[in-house]
CSV table of C-alpha atoms in Angstrom, one decimal:
chain,number,residue,atom,x,y,z
A,233,MET,CA,211.3,54.3,163.6
A,234,ALA,CA,210.0,55.5,167.0
A,235,ASP,CA,210.6,54.4,170.5
A,236,LEU,CA,208.2,52.8,171.5
A,237,ARG,CA,209.3,51.7,174.7
A,238,ALA,CA,209.1,54.9,177.0
A,239,ALA,CA,210.2,55.0,181.0
A,240,PRO,CA,208.2,53.3,184.2
A,241,GLY,CA,207.0,56.1,185.1
A,242,ALA,CA,206.4,58.5,182.0
A,243,SER,CA,203.6,59.3,180.5
A,244,PRO,CA,203.0,58.5,176.6
A,245,ALA,CA,203.7,60.7,174.4
A,246,PRO,CA,201.6,61.6,172.5
A,247,ALA,CA,200.3,60.8,168.9
A,248,THR,CA,202.3,62.6,165.3
A,249,PRO,CA,199.6,63.0,162.7
A,250,ALA,CA,201.2,60.0,160.8
A,251,ASP,CA,201.0,57.9,163.7
A,252,ARG,CA,197.5,58.5,164.1
A,253,PRO,CA,194.9,55.5,162.9
A,254,PRO,CA,192.7,57.4,159.8
A,255,SER,CA,189.7,58.8,160.6
A,256,SER,CA,186.5,56.8,159.5
A,257,THR,CA,184.2,60.0,159.2
A,258,ALA,CA,187.4,62.0,157.1
A,259,PRO,CA,185.1,60.0,153.8
A,260,THR,CA,182.2,61.2,154.8
A,261,ALA,CA,183.1,65.3,155.2
A,262,VAL,CA,183.7,65.8,151.7
A,263,ARG,CA,181.8,63.3,149.8
A,264,ARG,CA,178.7,66.8,152.6
A,265,ARG,CA,180.8,69.2,150.6
A,266,ARG,CA,181.6,68.1,147.0
A,267,THR,CA,177.3,67.4,147.2
A,268,GLY,CA,177.0,71.1,149.1
A,269,LEU,CA,174.9,68.8,151.9
A,270,GLY,CA,176.9,69.9,154.9
A,271,HIS,CA,175.3,71.7,157.5
A,272,ARG,CA,175.2,74.9,155.6
A,273,SER,CA,175.4,74.3,152.5
A,274,PRO,CA,172.2,76.8,151.3
A,275,LEU,CA,170.7,74.3,150.0
A,276,ARG,CA,169.4,72.5,152.4
A,277,PRO,CA,166.6,75.2,153.7
A,278,TRP,CA,165.1,75.2,149.7
A,279,LEU,CA,165.3,71.0,149.3
A,280,LEU,CA,163.9,71.0,153.1
A,281,LEU,CA,160.5,73.4,152.0
A,282,ALA,CA,160.3,71.5,148.3
A,283,PRO,CA,157.2,69.5,148.8
A,284,GLY,CA,155.3,72.3,150.8
A,285,LEU,CA,155.9,74.7,147.9
A,286,VAL,CA,155.7,72.4,145.1
A,287,VAL,CA,152.3,72.4,146.5
A,288,LEU,CA,151.7,76.0,146.7
A,289,GLY,CA,152.1,76.2,143.7
A,290,VAL,CA,149.6,73.3,142.5
A,291,LEU,CA,147.6,75.0,144.4
A,292,LEU,CA,147.7,79.3,144.3
A,293,LEU,CA,150.5,79.6,141.6
A,294,TRP,CA,148.7,77.8,138.7
A,295,PRO,CA,146.1,79.1,139.3
A,296,LEU,CA,147.0,82.0,139.2
A,297,VAL,CA,148.2,82.3,136.1
A,298,ARG,CA,144.9,80.5,134.9
A,299,VAL,CA,143.9,82.8,135.3
A,300,VAL,CA,145.4,85.7,134.4
A,301,LEU,CA,145.9,84.2,131.4
A,302,LEU,CA,141.7,83.6,131.3
A,303,SER,CA,141.9,87.3,130.8
A,304,LEU,CA,143.9,87.7,128.2
A,305,GLN,CA,141.2,85.5,125.5
A,306,ASP,CA,137.4,86.1,124.5
A,307,TYR,CA,137.0,82.7,126.5
A,308,GLY,CA,132.6,81.9,126.3
A,309,LEU,CA,131.2,78.9,126.3
A,310,ARG,CA,132.1,77.9,122.6
A,311,GLN,CA,134.9,78.4,123.1
A,312,ILE,CA,134.8,75.6,127.1
A,313,ALA,CA,133.1,73.1,124.2
A,314,SER,CA,136.0,73.3,121.2
A,315,GLY,CA,139.2,73.7,123.3
A,316,GLU,CA,140.0,76.5,121.2
A,317,SER,CA,141.3,79.6,122.5
A,318,ASN,CA,140.8,83.1,121.6
A,319,TRP,CA,143.6,85.9,121.9
A,320,ILE,CA,142.4,89.3,122.3
A,321,GLY,CA,145.8,90.6,124.8
A,322,LEU,CA,144.2,93.1,126.8
A,323,GLN,CA,141.2,94.2,125.7
A,324,ASN,CA,138.8,92.6,128.3
A,325,TYR,CA,140.8,95.5,130.1
A,326,ALA,CA,140.1,97.4,128.1
A,327,ASP,CA,136.7,97.9,128.3
A,328,LEU,CA,136.5,96.7,131.7
A,329,LEU,CA,139.1,100.5,132.6
A,330,GLY,CA,136.2,102.4,130.4
A,331,ASP,CA,133.5,101.7,131.5
A,332,SER,CA,131.4,104.3,133.7
A,333,TYR,CA,130.2,101.0,135.8
A,334,LEU,CA,132.8,100.3,137.4
A,335,TRP,CA,133.2,103.6,138.5
A,336,THR,CA,130.1,104.1,139.4
A,337,THR,CA,128.1,102.0,141.1
A,338,VAL,CA,130.7,98.4,141.6
A,339,LEU,CA,134.9,100.6,142.8
A,340,PRO,CA,132.7,102.6,144.9
A,341,ASN,CA,130.9,99.2,146.4
A,342,THR,CA,134.0,97.6,146.9
A,343,VAL,CA,135.7,99.2,148.6
A,344,LEU,CA,133.6,101.3,150.9
A,345,PHE,CA,132.1,98.4,152.5
A,346,ALA,CA,135.8,96.7,152.7
A,347,LEU,CA,137.0,99.7,154.4
A,348,ALA,CA,133.0,100.0,156.7
A,349,CYS,CA,133.8,96.0,158.0
A,350,VAL,CA,137.5,96.5,158.7
A,351,VAL,CA,136.7,99.6,160.8
A,352,LEU,CA,133.7,98.4,162.9
A,353,THR,CA,134.8,94.9,162.8
A,354,VAL,CA,138.8,95.5,164.3
A,355,ALA,CA,137.1,98.5,167.0
A,356,LEU,CA,134.3,95.7,167.7
A,357,GLY,CA,136.7,93.1,168.3
A,358,THR,CA,139.1,94.8,170.1
A,359,ALA,CA,136.8,96.3,172.9
A,360,VAL,CA,135.0,93.5,173.1
A,361,ALA,CA,139.4,91.8,174.3
A,362,LEU,CA,139.1,94.7,176.8
A,363,PHE,CA,136.0,93.6,178.1
A,364,LEU,CA,136.9,90.3,177.9
A,365,ASN,CA,140.2,90.8,180.1
A,366,THR,CA,139.2,92.5,183.2
A,367,LEU,CA,137.0,89.6,184.1
A,368,SER,CA,138.5,85.9,185.7
A,369,GLY,CA,139.8,82.9,183.8
A,370,PHE,CA,136.3,81.2,184.2
A,371,TRP,CA,134.3,83.7,182.9
A,372,ARG,CA,136.5,84.6,180.2
A,373,GLY,CA,135.9,81.8,179.2
A,374,VAL,CA,133.0,81.7,178.6
A,375,GLY,CA,132.5,84.7,177.2
A,376,ALA,CA,134.8,83.3,174.6
A,377,THR,CA,133.1,80.6,173.6
A,378,ALA,CA,130.2,82.4,173.8
A,379,ILE,CA,131.5,84.6,170.6
A,380,MET,CA,133.4,82.2,169.5
A,381,VAL,CA,129.5,80.9,168.3
A,382,ALA,CA,129.1,84.2,165.6
A,383,TRP,CA,132.4,82.7,163.8
A,384,ALA,CA,131.5,79.2,163.9
A,385,VAL,CA,128.4,79.7,161.9
A,386,PRO,CA,128.5,79.1,158.2
A,387,ALA,CA,128.6,82.7,156.5
A,388,ILE,CA,125.2,81.1,154.8
A,389,THR,CA,123.4,80.3,157.6
A,390,GLY,CA,124.3,83.7,159.2
A,391,THR,CA,123.4,85.2,156.0
A,392,TYR,CA,119.9,84.3,155.2
A,393,VAL,CA,119.5,84.5,159.2
A,394,TRP,CA,120.1,88.7,158.6
A,395,VAL,CA,118.3,88.3,155.1
A,396,TRP,CA,115.6,86.8,158.4
A,397,ILE,CA,115.8,89.9,160.7
A,398,PHE,CA,115.2,92.2,157.6
A,399,ASP,CA,112.4,90.9,155.4
A,400,PRO,CA,109.6,93.3,154.5
A,401,LEU,CA,106.8,91.7,155.2
A,402,ASN,CA,107.4,88.7,158.3
A,403,GLY,CA,110.7,90.5,159.8
A,404,LEU,CA,112.0,90.7,163.1
A,405,VAL,CA,112.4,94.5,162.4
A,406,ALA,CA,109.2,95.1,160.6
A,407,SER,CA,107.4,93.2,162.8
A,408,VAL,CA,109.1,95.7,166.0
A,409,LEU,CA,108.6,98.9,163.7
A,410,GLU,CA,105.1,97.7,162.9
A,411,GLY,CA,104.0,97.2,166.6
A,412,VAL,CA,105.4,100.7,167.4
A,413,GLY,CA,103.2,102.5,164.3
A,414,ALA,CA,106.1,103.5,163.1
A,415,ILE,CA,106.6,101.9,159.2
A,416,GLU,CA,103.2,100.3,156.9
A,417,PRO,CA,103.0,96.7,156.8
A,418,GLY,CA,105.3,95.4,154.2
A,419,THR,CA,105.8,99.3,152.8
A,420,VAL,CA,109.9,98.8,153.3
A,421,ASN,CA,112.5,97.0,151.7
A,422,TRP,CA,115.7,97.1,153.4
A,423,PHE,CA,116.9,95.5,150.5
A,424,THR,CA,116.4,97.3,146.9
A,425,GLU,CA,118.0,100.6,148.3
A,426,ARG,CA,121.6,100.3,147.6
A,427,LEU,CA,122.8,102.1,150.7
A,428,SER,CA,120.7,100.0,153.0
A,429,PHE,CA,121.0,96.7,151.9
A,430,TYR,CA,125.2,97.2,152.5
A,431,ALA,CA,124.1,98.2,156.0
A,432,ILE,CA,122.4,94.8,156.3
A,433,ALA,CA,125.5,93.9,154.7
A,434,THR,CA,127.6,95.4,156.8
A,435,LEU,CA,125.7,94.0,160.5
A,436,ASN,CA,125.8,90.5,158.6
A,437,VAL,CA,130.3,90.2,158.0
A,438,VAL,CA,131.6,92.2,160.8
A,439,HIS,CA,129.1,89.5,163.3
A,440,HIS,CA,130.8,87.0,161.9
A,441,GLY,CA,134.4,88.7,161.6
A,442,PHE,CA,134.7,90.5,165.0
A,443,PRO,CA,135.1,87.3,166.8
A,444,PHE,CA,138.7,86.8,165.4
A,445,VAL,CA,139.4,89.5,165.9
A,446,ALA,CA,138.7,89.7,169.4
A,447,ILE,CA,140.1,86.4,170.5
A,448,THR,CA,143.3,87.3,168.4
A,449,VAL,CA,143.8,90.5,170.3
A,450,LEU,CA,143.6,89.2,173.3
A,451,ALA,CA,145.6,87.1,173.2
A,452,GLY,CA,147.9,89.4,172.8
A,453,LEU,CA,146.3,91.9,176.0
A,454,MET,CA,147.6,88.3,178.1
A,455,THR,CA,151.1,89.5,176.7
A,456,ILE,CA,151.2,92.4,177.9
A,457,PRO,CA,153.0,92.6,182.9
A,458,HIS,CA,150.9,94.2,184.7
A,459,GLU,CA,153.0,96.5,186.5
A,460,LEU,CA,152.8,98.5,182.9
A,461,HIS,CA,149.3,99.6,183.4
A,462,GLU,CA,149.8,99.4,187.4
A,463,ALA,CA,152.6,102.3,186.8
A,464,ALA,CA,150.1,104.5,184.8
A,465,LYS,CA,147.0,104.8,186.7
A,466,VAL,CA,150.0,105.5,189.7
A,467,ASP,CA,151.4,108.3,187.7
A,468,GLY,CA,146.6,109.8,187.1
A,469,ALA,CA,146.1,107.5,183.6
A,470,THR,CA,143.1,107.2,181.8
A,471,ALA,CA,142.2,103.9,180.5
A,472,TRP,CA,142.0,106.1,177.4
A,473,ARG,CA,145.7,106.4,177.9
A,474,ARG,CA,146.4,104.2,178.8
A,475,PHE,CA,145.3,102.6,175.8
A,476,TRP,CA,147.2,104.8,173.5
A,477,ALA,CA,150.6,105.1,175.6
A,478,ILE,CA,150.4,101.6,176.6
A,479,THR,CA,148.1,98.9,174.7
A,480,ALA,CA,148.5,99.7,171.5
A,481,PRO,CA,152.0,100.7,170.8
A,482,ILE,CA,153.0,96.7,171.5
A,483,LEU,CA,149.7,95.5,170.6
A,484,ARG,CA,150.5,97.0,166.4
A,485,PRO,CA,152.2,94.0,165.1
A,486,VAL,CA,149.2,91.9,167.1
A,487,PHE,CA,146.0,94.5,165.1
A,488,ALA,CA,148.6,94.6,161.4
A,489,VAL,CA,147.6,91.1,161.2
A,490,VAL,CA,144.4,91.5,162.0
A,491,THR,CA,143.3,95.0,159.8
A,492,ILE,CA,145.6,93.2,155.9
A,493,LEU,CA,143.3,89.7,156.9
A,494,SER,CA,140.3,92.3,157.6
A,495,THR,CA,141.2,93.3,154.7
A,496,ILE,CA,141.9,90.7,152.5
A,497,TRP,CA,138.6,88.7,153.8
A,498,ASP,CA,136.4,91.8,153.1
A,499,PHE,CA,137.1,93.0,149.8
A,500,LYS,CA,136.5,90.1,148.7
A,501,VAL,CA,133.1,89.2,150.4
A,502,PHE,CA,130.5,87.1,148.1
A,503,THR,CA,128.6,84.5,149.9
A,504,GLN,CA,126.7,87.6,152.1
A,505,ILE,CA,126.5,89.9,149.1
A,506,TYR,CA,125.2,87.3,146.8
A,507,LEU,CA,123.1,85.3,148.8
A,508,MET,CA,121.1,88.7,149.7
A,509,PRO,CA,117.7,89.4,147.3
A,510,GLY,CA,118.9,91.0,144.5
A,511,GLY,CA,122.7,90.3,145.3
A,512,ASN,CA,122.9,87.3,142.6
A,513,GLY,CA,121.9,89.0,139.5
A,514,GLY,CA,118.2,90.8,140.1
A,515,ASN,CA,120.0,94.8,142.2
A,516,LYS,CA,122.9,95.7,139.1
A,517,ASP,CA,123.4,98.9,142.0
A,518,VAL,CA,124.7,96.4,144.7
A,519,PHE,CA,127.7,94.2,142.9
A,520,ASN,CA,130.8,94.0,144.2
A,521,LEU,CA,133.6,93.2,142.5
A,522,GLY,CA,133.6,89.3,143.2
A,523,VAL,CA,130.2,89.1,142.8
A,524,TRP,CA,130.4,91.3,139.3
A,525,SER,CA,132.7,88.3,137.8
A,526,TYR,CA,130.6,85.4,139.3
A,527,ILE,CA,127.6,87.0,137.1
A,528,GLN,CA,129.7,88.1,133.8
A,529,SER,CA,131.4,84.5,134.1
A,530,PHE,CA,128.5,81.4,134.9
A,531,ALA,CA,125.8,83.9,134.4
A,532,GLN,CA,126.8,85.6,131.3
A,533,GLY,CA,129.3,83.3,129.9
A,534,LYS,CA,132.3,85.7,129.6
A,535,TYR,CA,134.8,83.8,131.6
A,536,GLY,CA,137.3,86.1,130.0
A,537,MET,CA,136.2,89.6,130.8
A,538,GLY,CA,134.9,87.7,134.3
A,539,ALA,CA,138.7,86.5,134.6
A,540,ALA,CA,139.7,90.4,134.1
A,541,ILE,CA,137.4,91.3,137.0
A,542,ALA,CA,140.0,88.9,139.2
A,543,VAL,CA,142.7,89.5,138.1
A,544,LEU,CA,141.4,93.5,138.9
A,545,LEU,CA,140.5,92.6,142.3
A,546,THR,CA,144.2,90.5,143.3
A,547,LEU,CA,145.5,93.6,142.4
A,548,ILE,CA,143.9,95.6,144.6
A,549,LEU,CA,144.0,94.1,147.5
A,550,LEU,CA,148.2,93.0,146.7
A,551,GLY,CA,148.2,96.8,146.7
A,552,ILE,CA,146.7,97.9,150.0
A,553,THR,CA,148.2,95.4,151.2
A,554,LEU,CA,151.5,96.7,150.3
A,555,VAL,CA,151.1,100.3,151.2
A,556,TYR,CA,149.8,98.9,154.4
A,557,MET,CA,152.9,96.9,155.6
A,558,ARG,CA,154.6,100.0,154.1
A,559,THR,CA,153.4,103.0,156.6
A,560,LEU,CA,153.5,99.9,158.9
A,561,PHE,CA,157.3,99.3,158.8
A,562,LYS,CA,158.2,103.0,158.4
A,563,GLU,CA,156.5,104.0,161.9
A,564,GLU,CA,159.0,101.0,163.3
A,565,GLU,CA,161.8,102.3,162.2
A,566,LEU,CA,161.3,105.7,163.4
């Protein structure tokens, strides 16, 4: 046994491992290592994310799986009543891709309309953000609040407003053109022609979507140091040059986000098309993929074909998003 007596004034000798009392935390640490619940365990983040992943799986993944399964069936009112399944494999997709109406009308309407809306929405939103960034704090808040009104208006209400503006008989545009003698009363209907129909729909979508881009880009502009623009001004750079040399590279992630979100939203526009005269089935020349899927499913009872159209739209959106993100990442690596 070690001698516990020490000389007067001498410091006590350090205790050896054999003399130390057993640690009360050792069993807990051992249990954590055995159960895999330690701080460095790879399971811990997944356990924390599990509730959210389950909710996302139920709300998003399962409906998507159901749509895919439905697209592989000849599913109509008879199957709804009987509860039976009529599996036909990829026949719906073969009929869809072999239909000339898809390639000559629906797909051009969807793609060209979405591209026009995305370009105009991002351009107008960026221009408004640049203007708001030049204002003082008070007037910037007033301007931001004013443009947010357009975003707060529901799509249904906004669509009916634009329908009234271009109404052939009593609309604002018809009244103005009639007053200056440009047209005769009730002789021009902008909703019957494919080009004019989508021109009105584009105005509607851009008016409703540009506030989101403007506020998002404005938030990014306020993070750019003023010294960069002041130095560029001293070097003689114009406003256009400063935008492309300083603002655009710094805000590239912001532009990527608003572009991707605008693409997803504009490719699946439904309300603005369906509520316009002729868009609910009366004029087949103005259908896009979203409206066509709805008409096939709920108007004609061809739920399998409607699901196939919805899957095709989803695949197009995924392809566009992946290509855009890949291009963006390649530019960042250069």
